[in-house]
PDB file of C-alpha atoms in Angstrom:
ATOM      1  CA  MET A   1      11.755  15.847  42.514  1.00 66.00           C
ATOM      2  CA  GLY A   2      10.312  12.525  42.974  1.00 66.00           C
ATOM      3  CA  PHE A   3       6.547  14.153  41.333  1.00 72.00           C
ATOM      4  CA  PHE A   4       8.935  15.084  38.613  1.00 77.00           C
ATOM      5  CA  LEU A   5      10.379  11.577  37.932  1.00 76.00           C
ATOM      6  CA  GLU A   6       6.666  10.311  38.014  1.00 76.00           C
ATOM      7  CA  THR A   7       5.136  12.849  35.187  1.00 79.00           C
ATOM      8  CA  LEU A   8       8.986  11.515  33.428  1.00 81.00           C
ATOM      9  CA  PHE A   9       8.441   7.901  33.329  1.00 81.00           C
ATOM     10  CA  GLY A  10       4.537   8.476  32.645  1.00 80.00           C
ATOM     11  CA  GLY A  11       5.511  10.634  29.097  1.00 82.00           C
ATOM     12  CA  LEU A  12       8.437   7.466  28.113  1.00 83.00           C
ATOM     13  CA  MET A  13       5.766   5.032  28.390  1.00 80.00           C
ATOM     14  CA  ALA A  14       2.976   6.742  26.425  1.00 81.00           C
ATOM     15  CA  GLY A  15       5.770   7.337  24.362  1.00 83.00           C
ATOM     16  CA  MET A  16       6.734   3.909  23.634  1.00 81.00           C
ATOM     17  CA  LEU A  17       2.986   2.905  22.491  1.00 80.00           C
ATOM     18  CA  TYR A  18       2.964   5.934  20.570  1.00 84.00           C
ATOM     19  CA  ALA A  19       5.844   4.981  18.826  1.00 84.00           C
ATOM     20  CA  LEU A  20       4.642   1.435  18.291  1.00 82.00           C
ATOM     21  CA  VAL A  21       1.896   3.157  16.238  1.00 82.00           C
ATOM     22  CA  ALA A  22       4.378   4.376  14.656  1.00 85.00           C
ATOM     23  CA  ILE A  23       6.162   2.197  13.316  1.00 83.00           C
ATOM     24  CA  GLY A  24       3.662   0.733  11.642  1.00 80.00           C
ATOM     25  CA  PHE A  25       3.550   4.243   9.608  1.00 81.00           C
ATOM     26  CA  VAL A  26       7.165   3.965   8.943  1.00 82.00           C
ATOM     27  CA  LEU A  27       6.902  -0.008   8.125  1.00 79.00           C
ATOM     28  CA  ILE A  28       4.688   0.448   5.120  1.00 79.00           C
ATOM     29  CA  PHE A  29       6.331   3.805   3.932  1.00 80.00           C
ATOM     30  CA  LYS A  30       9.911   2.325   3.537  1.00 74.00           C
ATOM     31  CA  ALA A  31       8.359  -0.382   1.408  1.00 71.00           C
ATOM     32  CA  SER A  32       5.863   1.362  -0.737  1.00 69.00           C
ATOM     33  CA  GLY A  33       6.196   5.034  -0.758  1.00 71.00           C
ATOM     34  CA  VAL A  34       2.778   5.092   1.245  1.00 75.00           C
ATOM     35  CA  PHE A  35       1.845   7.434   3.921  1.00 79.00           C
ATOM     36  CA  ASN A  36      -0.709   4.568   5.459  1.00 80.00           C
ATOM     37  CA  PHE A  37      -3.505   7.025   6.119  1.00 82.00           C
ATOM     38  CA  SER A  38      -4.920   4.246   8.046  1.00 83.00           C
ATOM     39  CA  GLN A  39      -2.939   2.897   9.962  1.00 82.00           C
ATOM     40  CA  GLY A  40      -5.199   4.131  13.050  1.00 83.00           C
ATOM     41  CA  ALA A  41      -7.885   1.986  11.382  1.00 86.00           C
ATOM     42  CA  MET A  42      -6.403  -1.253  10.888  1.00 87.00           C
ATOM     43  CA  VAL A  43      -5.215  -0.495  14.910  1.00 86.00           C
ATOM     44  CA  LEU A  44      -8.919  -0.122  15.583  1.00 87.00           C
ATOM     45  CA  PHE A  45      -9.747  -3.082  13.866  1.00 89.00           C
ATOM     46  CA  ALA A  46      -6.983  -5.595  14.988  1.00 89.00           C
ATOM     47  CA  ALA A  47      -7.825  -4.283  18.755  1.00 89.00           C
ATOM     48  CA  LEU A  48     -11.772  -5.101  17.754  1.00 90.00           C
ATOM     49  CA  ALA A  49     -11.064  -8.715  16.209  1.00 90.00           C
ATOM     50  CA  MET A  50      -9.173  -9.533  19.300  1.00 90.00           C
ATOM     51  CA  ALA A  51     -11.841  -8.660  21.830  1.00 89.00           C
ATOM     52  CA  ARG A  52     -14.379  -9.752  20.224  1.00 90.00           C
ATOM     53  CA  PHE A  53     -12.914 -13.519  19.557  1.00 91.00           C
ATOM     54  CA  SER A  54     -11.913 -13.363  23.346  1.00 89.00           C
ATOM     55  CA  GLU A  55     -15.592 -13.390  23.930  1.00 87.00           C
ATOM     56  CA  TRP A  56     -16.696 -15.815  21.567  1.00 88.00           C
ATOM     57  CA  ILE A  57     -14.075 -18.083  21.900  1.00 88.00           C
ATOM     58  CA  PRO A  58     -14.724 -19.674  25.403  1.00 84.00           C
ATOM     59  CA  GLY A  59     -18.391 -20.167  24.153  1.00 81.00           C
ATOM     60  CA  TRP A  60     -17.418 -21.847  20.981  1.00 82.00           C
ATOM     61  CA  LEU A  61     -15.110 -24.276  22.126  1.00 76.00           C
ATOM     62  CA  GLY A  62     -15.582 -24.157  26.128  1.00 76.00           C
ATOM     63  CA  PHE A  63     -12.465 -23.137  27.644  1.00 71.00           C
ATOM     64  CA  ASN A  64     -11.911 -22.124  30.653  1.00 76.00           C
ATOM     65  CA  SER A  65      -8.436 -21.186  30.357  1.00 78.00           C
ATOM     66  CA  MET A  66      -7.819 -17.209  29.518  1.00 80.00           C
ATOM     67  CA  LEU A  67      -4.332 -17.679  28.868  1.00 82.00           C
ATOM     68  CA  LEU A  68      -5.025 -19.630  25.821  1.00 87.00           C
ATOM     69  CA  THR A  69      -8.176 -18.198  24.974  1.00 87.00           C
ATOM     70  CA  ASN A  70      -6.514 -14.723  24.277  1.00 86.00           C
ATOM     71  CA  LEU A  71      -3.575 -16.933  22.696  1.00 89.00           C
ATOM     72  CA  LEU A  72      -6.497 -18.278  20.000  1.00 91.00           C
ATOM     73  CA  ALA A  73      -7.894 -14.393  19.788  1.00 90.00           C
ATOM     74  CA  PHE A  74      -4.188 -13.267  18.914  1.00 91.00           C
ATOM     75  CA  MET A  75      -3.697 -15.724  16.492  1.00 92.00           C
ATOM     76  CA  ILE A  76      -6.333 -15.638  14.759  1.00 93.00           C
ATOM     77  CA  ALA A  77      -6.769 -11.557  14.550  1.00 92.00           C
ATOM     78  CA  VAL A  78      -3.006 -11.969  13.116  1.00 92.00           C
ATOM     79  CA  VAL A  79      -4.418 -14.168  10.120  1.00 93.00           C
ATOM     80  CA  ILE A  80      -6.761 -11.179   9.479  1.00 92.00           C
ATOM     81  CA  MET A  81      -4.568  -8.393  10.065  1.00 89.00           C
ATOM     82  CA  ILE A  82      -2.378 -10.478   7.262  1.00 89.00           C
ATOM     83  CA  GLY A  83      -6.171 -11.119   4.741  1.00 90.00           C
ATOM     84  CA  VAL A  84      -6.502  -7.721   5.334  1.00 88.00           C
ATOM     85  CA  ALA A  85      -3.058  -6.684   3.644  1.00 84.00           C
ATOM     86  CA  TRP A  86      -3.598  -9.340   0.991  1.00 85.00           C
ATOM     87  CA  LEU A  87      -6.521  -7.990  -0.074  1.00 86.00           C
ATOM     88  CA  ILE A  88      -5.793  -3.795   0.521  1.00 83.00           C
ATOM     89  CA  GLU A  89      -1.887  -5.245  -1.723  1.00 77.00           C
ATOM     90  CA  ARG A  90      -4.942  -6.816  -3.996  1.00 81.00           C
ATOM     91  CA  LEU A  91      -7.828  -4.922  -4.735  1.00 82.00           C
ATOM     92  CA  ALA A  92      -6.295  -1.185  -4.091  1.00 78.00           C
ATOM     93  CA  LEU A  93      -2.277  -1.199  -4.079  1.00 74.00           C
ATOM     94  CA  ARG A  94      -1.290  -3.550  -7.497  1.00 73.00           C
ATOM     95  CA  LYS A  95      -3.988  -1.018  -9.127  1.00 74.00           C
ATOM     96  CA  LEU A  96      -2.112   1.200  -7.948  1.00 72.00           C
ATOM     97  CA  VAL A  97       2.081   1.015  -8.377  1.00 64.00           C
ATOM     98  CA  ASN A  98       3.579   4.055 -10.290  1.00 63.00           C
ATOM     99  CA  GLN A  99       0.616   6.593  -9.489  1.00 67.00           C
ATOM    100  CA  ASP A 100       1.429   9.848  -7.371  1.00 69.00           C
ATOM    101  CA  GLY A 101       1.832   9.631  -3.733  1.00 67.00           C
ATOM    102  CA  ILE A 102      -0.853  11.511  -3.874  1.00 76.00           C
ATOM    103  CA  THR A 103      -3.840   9.171  -5.331  1.00 78.00           C
ATOM    104  CA  LEU A 104      -2.022   6.362  -2.577  1.00 78.00           C
ATOM    105  CA  LEU A 105      -2.793   8.714   0.055  1.00 78.00           C
ATOM    106  CA  MET A 106      -6.595   9.208  -1.203  1.00 84.00           C
ATOM    107  CA  ALA A 107      -6.763   5.298  -1.332  1.00 85.00           C
ATOM    108  CA  THR A 108      -5.112   5.037   1.963  1.00 84.00           C
ATOM    109  CA  LEU A 109      -7.637   7.552   2.934  1.00 85.00           C
ATOM    110  CA  GLY A 110     -10.024   5.473   1.331  1.00 87.00           C
ATOM    111  CA  ILE A 111      -9.780   2.485   3.302  1.00 87.00           C
ATOM    112  CA  SER A 112      -9.865   4.230   6.042  1.00 86.00           C
ATOM    113  CA  TYR A 113     -13.376   4.780   6.399  1.00 86.00           C
ATOM    114  CA  PHE A 114     -13.609   1.323   4.791  1.00 88.00           C
ATOM    115  CA  MET A 115     -11.897  -0.662   8.215  1.00 88.00           C
ATOM    116  CA  ASP A 116     -13.746   1.667  10.066  1.00 85.00           C
ATOM    117  CA  GLY A 117     -17.252   0.307   8.911  1.00 86.00           C
ATOM    118  CA  ALA A 118     -16.393  -2.960   8.689  1.00 88.00           C
ATOM    119  CA  GLY A 119     -14.566  -2.967  12.253  1.00 86.00           C
ATOM    120  CA  GLN A 120     -17.885  -1.936  13.190  1.00 84.00           C
ATOM    121  CA  LEU A 121     -20.697  -3.939  11.222  1.00 88.00           C
ATOM    122  CA  LEU A 122     -18.419  -7.264  12.034  1.00 88.00           C
ATOM    123  CA  PHE A 123     -17.866  -6.839  15.620  1.00 88.00           C
ATOM    124  CA  GLY A 124     -19.925  -4.135  16.797  1.00 83.00           C
ATOM    125  CA  SER A 125     -19.472  -0.482  17.840  1.00 79.00           C
ATOM    126  CA  ALA A 126     -19.975  -1.079  22.063  1.00 82.00           C
ATOM    127  CA  THR A 127     -16.865  -0.454  23.928  1.00 83.00           C
ATOM    128  CA  TYR A 128     -14.924  -3.936  24.870  1.00 86.00           C
ATOM    129  CA  LYS A 129     -12.422  -5.246  26.887  1.00 84.00           C
ATOM    130  CA  ILE A 130      -8.960  -7.200  26.349  1.00 84.00           C
ATOM    131  CA  ASP A 131      -7.557  -8.893  29.575  1.00 82.00           C
ATOM    132  CA  VAL A 132      -4.833 -10.244  28.686  1.00 79.00           C
ATOM    133  CA  GLY A 133      -3.180 -10.491  32.374  1.00 77.00           C
ATOM    134  CA  MET A 134      -1.873  -7.434  32.237  1.00 78.00           C
ATOM    135  CA  PRO A 135      -1.099  -6.257  36.002  1.00 75.00           C
ATOM    136  CA  LYS A 136      -3.242  -2.667  37.132  1.00 74.00           C
ATOM    137  CA  ASP A 137      -2.011  -2.088  40.367  1.00 76.00           C
ATOM    138  CA  PRO A 138       0.693   0.778  40.656  1.00 74.00           C
ATOM    139  CA  MET A 139       3.783  -0.190  42.907  1.00 75.00           C
ATOM    140  CA  ILE A 140       5.813   1.743  44.982  1.00 78.00           C
ATOM    141  CA  VAL A 141      10.132   1.978  44.322  1.00 73.00           C
ATOM    142  CA  LEU A 142      12.792   4.360  45.797  1.00 71.00           C
ATOM    143  CA  GLU A 143      11.278   4.627  48.794  1.00 70.00           C
ATOM    144  CA  ASN A 144      14.936   4.761  50.650  1.00 73.00           C
ATOM    145  CA  LEU A 145      15.861   7.783  47.824  1.00 72.00           C
ATOM    146  CA  PHE A 146      12.546   9.843  47.517  1.00 67.00           C
ATOM    147  CA  ASP A 147       9.669  10.322  50.636  1.00 69.00           C
ATOM    148  CA  GLY A 148       7.057   8.550  50.307  1.00 67.00           C
ATOM    149  CA  GLY A 149       8.837   6.176  46.985  1.00 69.00           C
ATOM    150  CA  LEU A 150       7.823   6.864  42.908  1.00 73.00           C
ATOM    151  CA  LEU A 151       4.370   5.830  42.098  1.00 74.00           C
ATOM    152  CA  LEU A 152       4.883   3.704  38.857  1.00 77.00           C
ATOM    153  CA  SER A 153       1.586   1.768  36.954  1.00 78.00           C
ATOM    154  CA  LYS A 154       2.926  -2.027  36.350  1.00 80.00           C
ATOM    155  CA  GLU A 155       0.556  -1.840  33.477  1.00 80.00           C
ATOM    156  CA  ASP A 156       2.975   0.889  31.672  1.00 79.00           C
ATOM    157  CA  LEU A 157       6.296  -1.411  32.472  1.00 82.00           C
ATOM    158  CA  TYR A 158       5.073  -4.869  30.870  1.00 83.00           C
ATOM    159  CA  ALA A 159       3.315  -2.410  27.415  1.00 81.00           C
ATOM    160  CA  ALA A 160       6.523  -0.416  27.377  1.00 80.00           C
ATOM    161  CA  GLY A 161       8.895  -3.980  27.747  1.00 83.00           C
ATOM    162  CA  ILE A 162       6.128  -5.608  25.264  1.00 82.00           C
ATOM    163  CA  ALA A 163       7.263  -2.961  22.961  1.00 80.00           C
ATOM    164  CA  ALA A 164      10.380  -2.876  23.110  1.00 80.00           C
ATOM    165  CA  ILE A 165      10.598  -6.964  22.520  1.00 85.00           C
ATOM    166  CA  LEU A 166       8.610  -5.703  19.612  1.00 82.00           C
ATOM    167  CA  VAL A 167      11.200  -3.512  17.703  1.00 78.00           C
ATOM    168  CA  GLY A 168      13.980  -5.716  18.586  1.00 80.00           C
ATOM    169  CA  LEU A 169      12.260  -8.383  16.652  1.00 83.00           C
ATOM    170  CA  LEU A 170      12.113  -5.885  13.683  1.00 80.00           C
ATOM    171  CA  SER A 171      15.643  -5.096  13.531  1.00 77.00           C
ATOM    172  CA  LEU A 172      16.207  -8.339  13.694  1.00 82.00           C
ATOM    173  CA  PHE A 173      14.070  -9.696  10.727  1.00 79.00           C
ATOM    174  CA  PHE A 174      15.181  -5.912   8.612  1.00 75.00           C
ATOM    175  CA  GLN A 175      18.882  -7.135   9.563  1.00 76.00           C
ATOM    176  CA  LYS A 176      19.388 -10.894   9.565  1.00 80.00           C
ATOM    177  CA  THR A 177      16.484 -12.164   7.246  1.00 80.00           C
ATOM    178  CA  ALA A 178      16.349 -12.175   2.930  1.00 78.00           C
ATOM    179  CA  THR A 179      12.702 -10.963   3.101  1.00 75.00           C
ATOM    180  CA  GLY A 180      13.984  -8.435   5.807  1.00 74.00           C
ATOM    181  CA  ARG A 181      16.506  -7.257   2.850  1.00 73.00           C
ATOM    182  CA  ALA A 182      14.750  -7.680  -0.102  1.00 72.00           C
ATOM    183  CA  LEU A 183      12.029  -4.374   2.037  1.00 71.00           C
ATOM    184  CA  ARG A 184      15.062  -2.656   2.902  1.00 67.00           C
ATOM    185  CA  ALA A 185      15.784  -2.996  -1.220  1.00 68.00           C
ATOM    186  CA  VAL A 186      12.248  -2.331  -2.396  1.00 67.00           C
ATOM    187  CA  ALA A 187      12.597   0.763   0.238  1.00 63.00           C
ATOM    188  CA  ASP A 188      15.393   2.181  -1.704  1.00 61.00           C
ATOM    189  CA  ASP A 189      14.372   2.002  -4.686  1.00 61.00           C
ATOM    190  CA  HIS A 190      11.224   0.332  -5.823  1.00 62.00           C
ATOM    191  CA  GLN A 191      12.555  -0.282  -9.903  1.00 64.00           C
ATOM    192  CA  ALA A 192      15.784  -1.508  -8.782  1.00 66.00           C
ATOM    193  CA  ALA A 193      14.877  -3.788  -6.644  1.00 63.00           C
ATOM    194  CA  GLN A 194      11.956  -5.444  -9.439  1.00 63.00           C
ATOM    195  CA  SER A 195      15.500  -5.364 -12.199  1.00 68.00           C
ATOM    196  CA  ILE A 196      17.098  -7.872  -9.925  1.00 66.00           C
ATOM    197  CA  GLY A 197      13.633  -9.537  -9.606  1.00 68.00           C
ATOM    198  CA  ILE A 198      12.313  -8.910  -6.222  1.00 67.00           C
ATOM    199  CA  PRO A 199       8.673  -9.399  -5.903  1.00 67.00           C
ATOM    200  CA  LEU A 200       6.835  -5.783  -5.670  1.00 68.00           C
ATOM    201  CA  SER A 201       3.299  -7.372  -5.668  1.00 70.00           C
ATOM    202  CA  ARG A 202       4.804  -9.965  -2.504  1.00 76.00           C
ATOM    203  CA  ILE A 203       6.621  -7.133  -0.713  1.00 76.00           C
ATOM    204  CA  TRP A 204       3.630  -5.165  -0.052  1.00 76.00           C
ATOM    205  CA  VAL A 205       1.737  -8.048   1.212  1.00 81.00           C
ATOM    206  CA  VAL A 206       3.933  -8.810   3.240  1.00 83.00           C
ATOM    207  CA  VAL A 207       4.961  -4.903   4.798  1.00 82.00           C
ATOM    208  CA  TRP A 208       1.395  -4.669   4.515  1.00 82.00           C
ATOM    209  CA  SER A 209       1.526  -7.662   7.242  1.00 86.00           C
ATOM    210  CA  LEU A 210       3.681  -6.788   8.978  1.00 85.00           C
ATOM    211  CA  GLY A 211       1.910  -2.538   9.981  1.00 85.00           C
ATOM    212  CA  GLY A 212      -1.417  -5.151  10.656  1.00 86.00           C
ATOM    213  CA  ILE A 213       0.664  -7.129  13.414  1.00 88.00           C
ATOM    214  CA  VAL A 214       2.471  -3.849  14.923  1.00 86.00           C
ATOM    215  CA  ALA A 215      -1.637  -1.966  15.075  1.00 86.00           C
ATOM    216  CA  LEU A 216      -2.407  -5.809  16.575  1.00 88.00           C
ATOM    217  CA  VAL A 217      -0.402  -5.641  19.384  1.00 88.00           C
ATOM    218  CA  ALA A 218      -0.336  -1.283  19.281  1.00 85.00           C
ATOM    219  CA  GLY A 219      -4.403  -2.012  19.616  1.00 85.00           C
ATOM    220  CA  VAL A 220      -4.072  -4.797  22.292  1.00 87.00           C
ATOM    221  CA  ILE A 221      -2.174  -3.082  24.524  1.00 85.00           C
ATOM    222  CA  TRP A 222      -4.199   0.601  24.351  1.00 81.00           C
ATOM    223  CA  GLY A 223      -7.765  -1.697  24.269  1.00 82.00           C
ATOM    224  CA  SER A 224      -6.357  -3.168  26.989  1.00 83.00           C
ATOM    225  CA  LYS A 225      -5.656   0.109  28.868  1.00 79.00           C
ATOM    226  CA  LEU A 226      -8.826   2.572  27.938  1.00 76.00           C
ATOM    227  CA  GLY A 227     -11.053   0.019  26.480  1.00 79.00           C
ATOM    228  CA  VAL A 228     -11.825  -1.394  22.891  1.00 82.00           C
ATOM    229  CA  GLN A 229     -13.925   1.770  21.760  1.00 79.00           C
ATOM    230  CA  PHE A 230     -14.231   4.054  18.533  1.00 77.00           C
ATOM    231  CA  SER A 231     -11.577   7.083  20.221  1.00 73.00           C
ATOM    232  CA  ILE A 232      -8.676   4.026  20.269  1.00 76.00           C
ATOM    233  CA  SER A 233      -8.201   5.060  16.066  1.00 71.00           C
ATOM    234  CA  LEU A 234      -7.881   8.943  17.850  1.00 70.00           C
ATOM    235  CA  VAL A 235      -5.538   7.934  19.782  1.00 70.00           C
ATOM    236  CA  ALA A 236      -3.832   6.849  17.173  1.00 70.00           C
ATOM    237  CA  LEU A 237      -3.624  10.313  15.423  1.00 76.00           C
ATOM    238  CA  LYS A 238      -0.586  11.012  17.549  1.00 78.00           C
ATOM    239  CA  ALA A 239       1.421   8.819  15.935  1.00 81.00           C
ATOM    240  CA  PHE A 240       0.913  11.398  12.464  1.00 83.00           C
ATOM    241  CA  PRO A 241       3.309  14.070  14.931  1.00 87.00           C
ATOM    242  CA  VAL A 242       5.756  11.081  15.747  1.00 87.00           C
ATOM    243  CA  VAL A 243       6.571  10.423  12.263  1.00 86.00           C
ATOM    244  CA  ILE A 244       6.955  13.718  11.077  1.00 86.00           C
ATOM    245  CA  LEU A 245       9.306  14.377  14.178  1.00 87.00           C
ATOM    246  CA  GLY A 246      11.873  11.181  13.770  1.00 84.00           C
ATOM    247  CA  GLY A 247      11.362  11.260  10.100  1.00 81.00           C
ATOM    248  CA  LEU A 248       9.265   8.788   8.260  1.00 79.00           C
ATOM    249  CA  THR A 249      12.021   6.338   6.777  1.00 76.00           C
ATOM    250  CA  SER A 250      14.054   5.779   9.938  1.00 79.00           C
ATOM    251  CA  ILE A 251      12.636   3.295  13.081  1.00 79.00           C
ATOM    252  CA  PRO A 252      14.548   4.470  15.177  1.00 81.00           C
ATOM    253  CA  GLY A 253      13.829   8.189  14.296  1.00 83.00           C
ATOM    254  CA  ALA A 254       9.816   6.873  15.093  1.00 84.00           C
ATOM    255  CA  ILE A 255      11.131   5.583  19.002  1.00 85.00           C
ATOM    256  CA  LEU A 256      12.499   8.457  19.677  1.00 87.00           C
ATOM    257  CA  GLY A 257       9.920  10.915  18.296  1.00 86.00           C
ATOM    258  CA  GLY A 258       7.835   9.039  20.123  1.00 86.00           C
ATOM    259  CA  LEU A 259       9.882   9.397  23.453  1.00 87.00           C
ATOM    260  CA  ILE A 260      10.149  13.475  22.679  1.00 89.00           C
ATOM    261  CA  ILE A 261       6.418  13.741  22.391  1.00 89.00           C
ATOM    262  CA  GLY A 262       5.092  11.419  25.199  1.00 86.00           C
ATOM    263  CA  VAL A 263       7.601  13.075  28.349  1.00 87.00           C
ATOM    264  CA  GLY A 264       7.324  16.245  26.199  1.00 86.00           C
ATOM    265  CA  GLU A 265       3.157  16.303  26.630  1.00 86.00           C
ATOM    266  CA  LYS A 266       3.048  14.829  30.278  1.00 85.00           C
ATOM    267  CA  LEU A 267       5.412  17.159  31.470  1.00 85.00           C
ATOM    268  CA  SER A 268       3.852  20.743  29.915  1.00 84.00           C
ATOM    269  CA  GLU A 269       0.711  19.880  30.891  1.00 82.00           C
ATOM    270  CA  ILE A 270       1.358  19.422  34.621  1.00 82.00           C
ATOM    271  CA  TYR A 271       4.420  22.936  34.247  1.00 80.00           C
ATOM    272  CA  LEU A 272       2.691  24.757  31.735  1.00 79.00           C
ATOM    273  CA  GLY A 273      -1.184  23.317  31.405  1.00 74.00           C
ATOM    274  CA  PRO A 274      -1.879  26.020  35.347  1.00 74.00           C
ATOM    275  CA  LEU A 275      -0.113  28.877  33.120  1.00 75.00           C
ATOM    276  CA  VAL A 276      -2.460  28.736  30.430  1.00 72.00           C
ATOM    277  CA  GLY A 277      -5.400  26.909  31.010  1.00 69.00           C
ATOM    278  CA  GLY A 278      -5.230  22.841  30.111  1.00 67.00           C
ATOM    279  CA  GLY A 279      -5.436  21.186  27.790  1.00 74.00           C
ATOM    280  CA  ILE A 280      -1.361  21.660  26.175  1.00 80.00           C
ATOM    281  CA  GLU A 281      -1.359  17.186  26.221  1.00 78.00           C
ATOM    282  CA  ASN A 282      -4.431  17.450  23.383  1.00 78.00           C
ATOM    283  CA  TRP A 283      -1.862  20.117  21.198  1.00 82.00           C
ATOM    284  CA  PHE A 284       1.930  19.744  22.280  1.00 83.00           C
ATOM    285  CA  ALA A 285       2.702  16.908  19.653  1.00 84.00           C
ATOM    286  CA  TYR A 286       0.863  18.380  16.184  1.00 86.00           C
ATOM    287  CA  VAL A 287       2.653  22.259  17.918  1.00 86.00           C
ATOM    288  CA  LEU A 288       5.586  21.058  17.638  1.00 87.00           C
ATOM    289  CA  ALA A 289       5.684  18.676  14.875  1.00 86.00           C
ATOM    290  CA  LEU A 290       4.399  21.773  12.971  1.00 87.00           C
ATOM    291  CA  ALA A 291       7.469  23.121  14.371  1.00 87.00           C
ATOM    292  CA  PHE A 292       9.605  20.454  12.843  1.00 84.00           C
ATOM    293  CA  LEU A 293       8.131  21.131   9.344  1.00 84.00           C
ATOM    294  CA  LEU A 294       9.070  23.884   9.246  1.00 86.00           C
ATOM    295  CA  VAL A 295      12.961  24.407  10.539  1.00 84.00           C
ATOM    296  CA  ARG A 296      13.884  20.431   9.303  1.00 82.00           C
ATOM    297  CA  PRO A 297      10.729  18.609   7.485  1.00 78.00           C
ATOM    298  CA  GLN A 298      12.880  15.412   6.945  1.00 77.00           C
ATOM    299  CA  GLY A 299      12.740  14.770  10.644  1.00 76.00           C
ATOM    300  CA  LEU A 300      15.837  13.685  12.900  1.00 78.00           C
ATOM    301  CA  PHE A 301      16.190  10.681  11.083  1.00 76.00           C
ATOM    302  CA  GLY A 302      15.025  10.996   8.084  1.00 65.00           C
ATOM    303  CA  ASP A 303      16.710  11.188   4.591  1.00 61.00           C
ATOM    304  CA  LYS A 304      18.069  14.545   4.146  1.00 60.00           C
ATOM    305  CA  ILE A 305      16.057  16.387   1.112  1.00 54.00           C
ATOM    306  CA  ILE A 306      18.643  17.355  -2.047  1.00 53.00           C
ATOM    307  CA  ASP A 307      17.598  19.831  -4.817  1.00 49.00           C
ATOM    308  CA  ARG A 308      19.088  18.828  -7.929  1.00 50.00           C
ATOM    309  CA  VAL A 309      18.897  21.867 -10.856  1.00 49.00           C
TER     310      VAL A 309
END
């Protein structure tokens, strides 16, 4: 029982990180109708910026404080991601307003390759580390209930807590602020929102900036766990089946979808892997997403598909 709970907990922690990347997809799709294929590249680009500025700032300013260095590096990375959002809206999206969805999808695919190349050109292609002070040592809990207790990762706990806080802040932003309500209006109907004076271009910059900040947080967490390397953009691909499972327009769906996939892939790898030769963790999410596409293509919390004739 204790081993099962450890596996379950590990799946929940991984699922929170998948959900964090998936939220970036949902934010951009809700406000612009664009399935942002470049979200994984944004995660990598933001993580590279954070890692490299964390290395450069002490030499530039003579800081010895890791906290101050990381704070400055994070703020610089936020400014960079907002600048990226402005450039994307200015140079790509503004010229593709009211185009077919496939046109916008191909545009984000091009942005993805451009950002991969730009990240390598600006920040290098080696493996870099991000140290934001999250503890690496495991801890043992519930020793009185289970023989030997449960072995949990402190780093995973911190990461899940950060992800939960970010999700809560985004929910408050959408519900309580004028800009958040404008984003929801644009998500419901672009033309109606424009007709009442909501500037579509500004809204798109805001939502892509939010997507960039979410990508930065996800990149920092993944970079702290795995190191900043180009495989991070592949890890972010796990967010595709998450949004398919939860629904392209639902933040709660992204969270629940991430948790289901995180837990499902861990449990299936442990308990079914020996029966089929292993490797289930690599393809479980995509098979589950395919099954949902066949029986419920809008996902668990997506808008219902209504055909009118």
